[in-house]
Coordinates of C-alpha atoms in Angstrom, one line a residue:
X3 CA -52.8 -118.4 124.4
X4 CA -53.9 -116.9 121.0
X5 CA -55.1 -113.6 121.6
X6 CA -56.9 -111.1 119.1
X7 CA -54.2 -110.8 116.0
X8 CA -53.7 -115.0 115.9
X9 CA -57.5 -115.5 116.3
X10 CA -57.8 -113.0 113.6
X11 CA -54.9 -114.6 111.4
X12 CA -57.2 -117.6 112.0
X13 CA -60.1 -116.4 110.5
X14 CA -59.4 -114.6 107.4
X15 CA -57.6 -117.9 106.3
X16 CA -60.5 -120.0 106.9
X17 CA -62.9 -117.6 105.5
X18 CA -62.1 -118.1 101.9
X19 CA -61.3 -122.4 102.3
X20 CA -64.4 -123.1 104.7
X21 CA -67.1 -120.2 103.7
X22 CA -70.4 -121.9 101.6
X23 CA -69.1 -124.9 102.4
X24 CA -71.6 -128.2 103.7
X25 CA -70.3 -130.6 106.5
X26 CA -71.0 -134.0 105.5
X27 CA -70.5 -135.1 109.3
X28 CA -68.7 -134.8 112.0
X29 CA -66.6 -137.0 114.1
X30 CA -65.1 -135.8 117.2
X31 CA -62.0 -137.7 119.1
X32 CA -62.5 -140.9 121.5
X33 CA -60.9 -138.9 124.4
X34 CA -64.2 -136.4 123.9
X35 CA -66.3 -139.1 124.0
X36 CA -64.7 -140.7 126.9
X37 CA -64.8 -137.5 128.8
X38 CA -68.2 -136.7 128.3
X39 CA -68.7 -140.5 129.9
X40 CA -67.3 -139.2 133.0
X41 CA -69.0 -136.4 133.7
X42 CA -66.6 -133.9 131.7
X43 CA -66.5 -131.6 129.0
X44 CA -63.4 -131.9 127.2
X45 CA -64.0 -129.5 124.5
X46 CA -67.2 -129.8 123.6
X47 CA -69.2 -127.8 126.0
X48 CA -72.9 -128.2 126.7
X49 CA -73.7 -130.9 124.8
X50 CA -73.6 -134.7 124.2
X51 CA -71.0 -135.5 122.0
X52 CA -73.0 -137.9 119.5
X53 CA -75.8 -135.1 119.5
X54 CA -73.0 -132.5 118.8
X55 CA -71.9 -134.6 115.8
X56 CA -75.3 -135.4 114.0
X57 CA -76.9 -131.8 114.9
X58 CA -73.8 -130.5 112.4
X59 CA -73.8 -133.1 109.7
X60 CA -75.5 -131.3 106.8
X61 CA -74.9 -128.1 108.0
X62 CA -73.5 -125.1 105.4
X63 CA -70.8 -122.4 107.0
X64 CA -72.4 -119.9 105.6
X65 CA -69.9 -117.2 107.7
X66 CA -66.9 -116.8 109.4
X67 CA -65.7 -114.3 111.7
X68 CA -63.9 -112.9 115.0
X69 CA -65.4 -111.8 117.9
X70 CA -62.8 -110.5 120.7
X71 CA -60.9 -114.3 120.5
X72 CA -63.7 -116.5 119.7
X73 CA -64.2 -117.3 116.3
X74 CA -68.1 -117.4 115.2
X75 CA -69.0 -120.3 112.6
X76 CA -72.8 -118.9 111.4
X77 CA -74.2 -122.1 110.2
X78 CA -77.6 -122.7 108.4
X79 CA -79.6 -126.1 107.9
X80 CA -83.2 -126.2 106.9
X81 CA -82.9 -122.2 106.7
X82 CA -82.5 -121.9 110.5
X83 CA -79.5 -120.2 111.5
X84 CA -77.0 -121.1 114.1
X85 CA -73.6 -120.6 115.4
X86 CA -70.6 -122.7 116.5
X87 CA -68.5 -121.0 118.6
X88 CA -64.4 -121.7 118.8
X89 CA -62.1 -120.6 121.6
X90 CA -58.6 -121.8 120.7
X91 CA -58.2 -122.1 124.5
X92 CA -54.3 -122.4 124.9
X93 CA -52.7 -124.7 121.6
X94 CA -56.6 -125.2 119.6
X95 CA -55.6 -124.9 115.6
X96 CA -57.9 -125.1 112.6
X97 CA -56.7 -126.8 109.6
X98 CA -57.8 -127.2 106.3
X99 CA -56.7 -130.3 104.5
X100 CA -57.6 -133.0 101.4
X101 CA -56.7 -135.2 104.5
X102 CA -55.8 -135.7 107.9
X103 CA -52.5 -137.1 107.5
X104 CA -51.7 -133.7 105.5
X105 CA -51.2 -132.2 108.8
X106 CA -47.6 -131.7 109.0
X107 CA -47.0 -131.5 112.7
X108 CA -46.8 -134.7 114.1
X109 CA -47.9 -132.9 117.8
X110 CA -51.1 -131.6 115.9
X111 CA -52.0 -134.3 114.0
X112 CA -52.2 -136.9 117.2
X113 CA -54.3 -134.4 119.2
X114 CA -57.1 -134.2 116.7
X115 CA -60.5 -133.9 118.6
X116 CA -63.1 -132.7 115.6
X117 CA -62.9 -133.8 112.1
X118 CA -65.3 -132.3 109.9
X119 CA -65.7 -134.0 106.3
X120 CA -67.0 -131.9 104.1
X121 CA -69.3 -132.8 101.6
X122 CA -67.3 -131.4 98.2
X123 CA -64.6 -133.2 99.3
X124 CA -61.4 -132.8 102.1
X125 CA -61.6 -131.9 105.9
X126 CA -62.2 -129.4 108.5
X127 CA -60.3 -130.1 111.3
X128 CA -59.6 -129.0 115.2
X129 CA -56.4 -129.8 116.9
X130 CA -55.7 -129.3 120.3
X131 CA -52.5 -130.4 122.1
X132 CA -53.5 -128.9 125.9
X133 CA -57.0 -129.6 124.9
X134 CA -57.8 -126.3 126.9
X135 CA -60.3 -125.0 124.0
X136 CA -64.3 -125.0 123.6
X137 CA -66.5 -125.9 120.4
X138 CA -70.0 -124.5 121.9
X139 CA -72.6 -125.3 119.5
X140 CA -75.7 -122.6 119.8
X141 CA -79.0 -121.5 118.6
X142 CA -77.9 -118.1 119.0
X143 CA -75.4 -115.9 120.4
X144 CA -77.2 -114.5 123.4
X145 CA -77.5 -118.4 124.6
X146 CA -73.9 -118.3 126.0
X147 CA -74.0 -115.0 128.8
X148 CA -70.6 -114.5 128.1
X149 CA -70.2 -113.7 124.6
X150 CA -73.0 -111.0 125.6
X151 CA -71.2 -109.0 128.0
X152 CA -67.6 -108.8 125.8
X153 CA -66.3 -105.3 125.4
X154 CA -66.8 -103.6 122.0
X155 CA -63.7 -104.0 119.6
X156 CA -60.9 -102.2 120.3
X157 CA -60.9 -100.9 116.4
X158 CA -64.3 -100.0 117.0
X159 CA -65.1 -95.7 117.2
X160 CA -66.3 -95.9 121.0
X161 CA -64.3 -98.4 122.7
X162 CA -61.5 -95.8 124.0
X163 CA -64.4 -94.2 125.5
X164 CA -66.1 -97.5 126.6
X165 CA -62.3 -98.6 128.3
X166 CA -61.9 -95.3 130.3
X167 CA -65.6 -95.1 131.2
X168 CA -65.5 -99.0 132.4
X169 CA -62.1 -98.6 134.4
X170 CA -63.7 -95.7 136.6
X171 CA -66.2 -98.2 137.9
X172 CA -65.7 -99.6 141.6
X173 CA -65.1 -103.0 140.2
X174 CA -62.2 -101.8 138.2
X175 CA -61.0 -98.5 139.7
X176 CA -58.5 -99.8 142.3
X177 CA -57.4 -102.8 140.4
X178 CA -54.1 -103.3 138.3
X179 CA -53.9 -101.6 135.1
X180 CA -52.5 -105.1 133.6
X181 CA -55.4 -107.1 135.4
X182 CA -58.2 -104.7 134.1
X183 CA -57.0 -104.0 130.4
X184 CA -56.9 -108.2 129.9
X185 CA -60.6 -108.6 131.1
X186 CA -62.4 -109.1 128.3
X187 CA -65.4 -106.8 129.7
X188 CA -63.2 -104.3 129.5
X189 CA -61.2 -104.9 126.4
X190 CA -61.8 -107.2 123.6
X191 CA -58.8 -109.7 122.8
X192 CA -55.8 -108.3 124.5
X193 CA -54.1 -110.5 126.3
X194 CA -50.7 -111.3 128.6
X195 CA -48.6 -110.6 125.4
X196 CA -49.8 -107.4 124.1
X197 CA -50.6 -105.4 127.0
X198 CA -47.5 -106.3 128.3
X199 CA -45.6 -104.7 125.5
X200 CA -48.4 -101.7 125.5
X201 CA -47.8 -100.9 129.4
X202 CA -43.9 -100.9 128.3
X203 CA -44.2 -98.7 125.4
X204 CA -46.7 -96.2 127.7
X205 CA -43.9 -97.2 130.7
X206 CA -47.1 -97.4 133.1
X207 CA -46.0 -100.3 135.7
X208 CA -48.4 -103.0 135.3
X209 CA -49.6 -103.4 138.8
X210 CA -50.4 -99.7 138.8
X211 CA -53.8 -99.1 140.1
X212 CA -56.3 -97.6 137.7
X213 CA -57.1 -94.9 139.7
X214 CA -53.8 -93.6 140.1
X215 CA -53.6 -93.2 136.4
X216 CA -54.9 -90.0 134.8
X217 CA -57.6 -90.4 131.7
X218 CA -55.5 -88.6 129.4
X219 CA -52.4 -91.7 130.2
X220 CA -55.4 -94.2 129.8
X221 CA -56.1 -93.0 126.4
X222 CA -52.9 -93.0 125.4
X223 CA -52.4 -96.3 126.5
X224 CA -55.8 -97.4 124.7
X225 CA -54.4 -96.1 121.1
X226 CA -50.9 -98.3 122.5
X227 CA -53.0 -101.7 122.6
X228 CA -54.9 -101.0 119.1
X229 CA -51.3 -99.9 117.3
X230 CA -49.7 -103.2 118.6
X231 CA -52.8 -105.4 118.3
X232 CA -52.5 -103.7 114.4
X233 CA -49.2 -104.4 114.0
X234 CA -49.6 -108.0 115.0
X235 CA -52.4 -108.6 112.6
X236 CA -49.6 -107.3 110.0
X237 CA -46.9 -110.2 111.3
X238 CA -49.3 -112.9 111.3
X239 CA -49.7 -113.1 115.0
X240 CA -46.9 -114.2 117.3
X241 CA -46.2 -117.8 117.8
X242 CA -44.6 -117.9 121.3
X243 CA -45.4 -122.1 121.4
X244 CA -48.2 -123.8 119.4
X245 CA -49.6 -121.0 117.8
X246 CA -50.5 -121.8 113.9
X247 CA -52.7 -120.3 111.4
X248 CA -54.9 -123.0 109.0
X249 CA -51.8 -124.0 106.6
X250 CA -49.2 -124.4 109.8
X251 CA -47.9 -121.6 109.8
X252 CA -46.2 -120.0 112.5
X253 CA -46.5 -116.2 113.1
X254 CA -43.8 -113.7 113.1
X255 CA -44.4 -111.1 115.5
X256 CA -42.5 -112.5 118.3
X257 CA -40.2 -111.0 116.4
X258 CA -41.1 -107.6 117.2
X259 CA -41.6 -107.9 121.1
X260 CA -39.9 -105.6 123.2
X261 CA -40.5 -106.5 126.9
X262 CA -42.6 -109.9 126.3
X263 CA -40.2 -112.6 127.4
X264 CA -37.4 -110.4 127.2
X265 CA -34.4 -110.5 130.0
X266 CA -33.3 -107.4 129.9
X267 CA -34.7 -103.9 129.0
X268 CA -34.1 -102.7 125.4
X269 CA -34.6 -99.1 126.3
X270 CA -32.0 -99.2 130.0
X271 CA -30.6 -102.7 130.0
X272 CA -32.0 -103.1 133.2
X273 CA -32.4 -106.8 134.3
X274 CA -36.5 -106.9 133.6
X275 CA -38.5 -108.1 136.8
X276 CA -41.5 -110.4 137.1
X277 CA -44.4 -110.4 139.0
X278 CA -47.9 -112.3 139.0
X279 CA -51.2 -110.4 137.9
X280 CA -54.1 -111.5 137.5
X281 CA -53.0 -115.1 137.4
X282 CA -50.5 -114.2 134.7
X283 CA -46.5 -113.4 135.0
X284 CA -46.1 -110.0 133.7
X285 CA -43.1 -108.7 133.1
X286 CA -41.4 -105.4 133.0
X287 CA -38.8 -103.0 133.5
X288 CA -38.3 -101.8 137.0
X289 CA -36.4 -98.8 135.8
X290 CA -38.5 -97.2 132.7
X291 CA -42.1 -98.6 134.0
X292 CA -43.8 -96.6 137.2

């Protein structure tokens, strides 16, 4: 799943293609349409799919920008602002292309879902293989509860003292350090990949319970998860599957992982174990993580 740096990747390419920018209209795939028939929401949440589609024709993107991993299209139409709201769920890519068929991936390309032709010319386009992400179209923000109760950025002045604050609470307090620093409430945007390579580079074992880790370790491990959520931003992002920013490309930050996906300790050469947290495999070193 694209966490914080890939969403973030995301958005600073579409920002300079996609920004003052009118949609013409908007189609969205036959397998939305048909899922909306039966009672689902396949992608696009909370709304009717042909309503979805006319309420954004005409529309201008007026701005782009991250929120945690969402991605905030501020739209205006008649001078009344409102916001579409993108969760790249587990394979969801953006493209930018003169046409459809300029999407080089032939796995992308046949899991189109939302075409948006744009009236200067070219298309605006959301692929999603797994079809696991959300296109929420609001009047404002505050209309979706979620998006209110998200955590402040982890770049942001406070947040260290927002995390350690947070994690003290009953709710949090005897949980697992891994479960409670990838709940969004908690933390903005740091997901399976990058607190798993925090937690090894603080050697904190990831089911250790918040409590039984002192505030001066949490910090540490705060300014851990902002340095490799930075460093990440640097790389592109890391493309473990299906990760791609607008023009294709893959990330390179992989790369750089020391525990995520690894077999065997860098640090030791201990055999790395695996254990499920959260609903996620974590993995780590039995040896340097306690």
């Amino acid at each position: 799943m694209p966490e914080l740096p890939e969403v973030e990747g995301v958005v600073q390419a579409l920002k300079p293609k996609v920004e003052g920018r009118t949609i013409q209209h908007v189609q969205l795939s036959e397998r939305v349409h048909f899922s909306f028939s039966e009672g689902k929401q396949c992608i696009v949440k909370q709304a009717e799919p042909d309503a979805f589609e006319l309420t954004l024709s005409e529309m201008t993107i007026i701005k782009i920008e991250r929120r945690a991993k969402y991605i905030f299209f501020h739209l205006l139409k008649d001078e009344v602002p409102y916001v579409l709201v993108s969760h790249l769920g587990m394979t969801g890519a953006w493209f930018v292309v003169n046409s459809p068929e300029d999407i080089d991936e032939a796995k992308f390309q046949k899991h189109i879902h939302a075409t948006f032709k744009m009236a200067d010319g070219g298309y605006l386009i959301y692929s999603d293989i797994r079809r696991f992400g959300e296109l929420r179209f609001l009047a404002k923000i505050e209309d979706h509860v979620p998006l209110t109760k998200m955590a402040p950025e982890p770049f942001d002045e406070l947040a260290c003292d927002f995390f350690i604050t947070k994690s003290k609470l009953p709710k949090y307090a005897n949980k697992a350090v891994k479960e409670v620093i990838m709940d969004g409430q908690v933390i903005s945007g740091c997901g399976n990949i990058y607190a798993t390579e925090a937690l090894f580079a603080q050697k904190i074992h990831p089911a250790r319970k918040m409590n039984r880790i002192s505030e001066q370790r949490k910090r540490a491990l705060f300014e851990e998860i902002v340095a490799v959520l930075r460093q990440s931003i640097e790389a592109g992002g890391s493309t473990i599957s299906d990760y791609r920013n607008i023009n294709g490309e893959a990330g390179s930050m992989q790369n750089r992982l020391k525990m995520y996906g690894k077999k065997l300790c860098p640090a030791c050469e201990t055999a790395t174990s695996q254990m499920t947290i959260g609903g996620r495999t974590s993995v780590f070193c039995p040896n340097c993580q306690h």
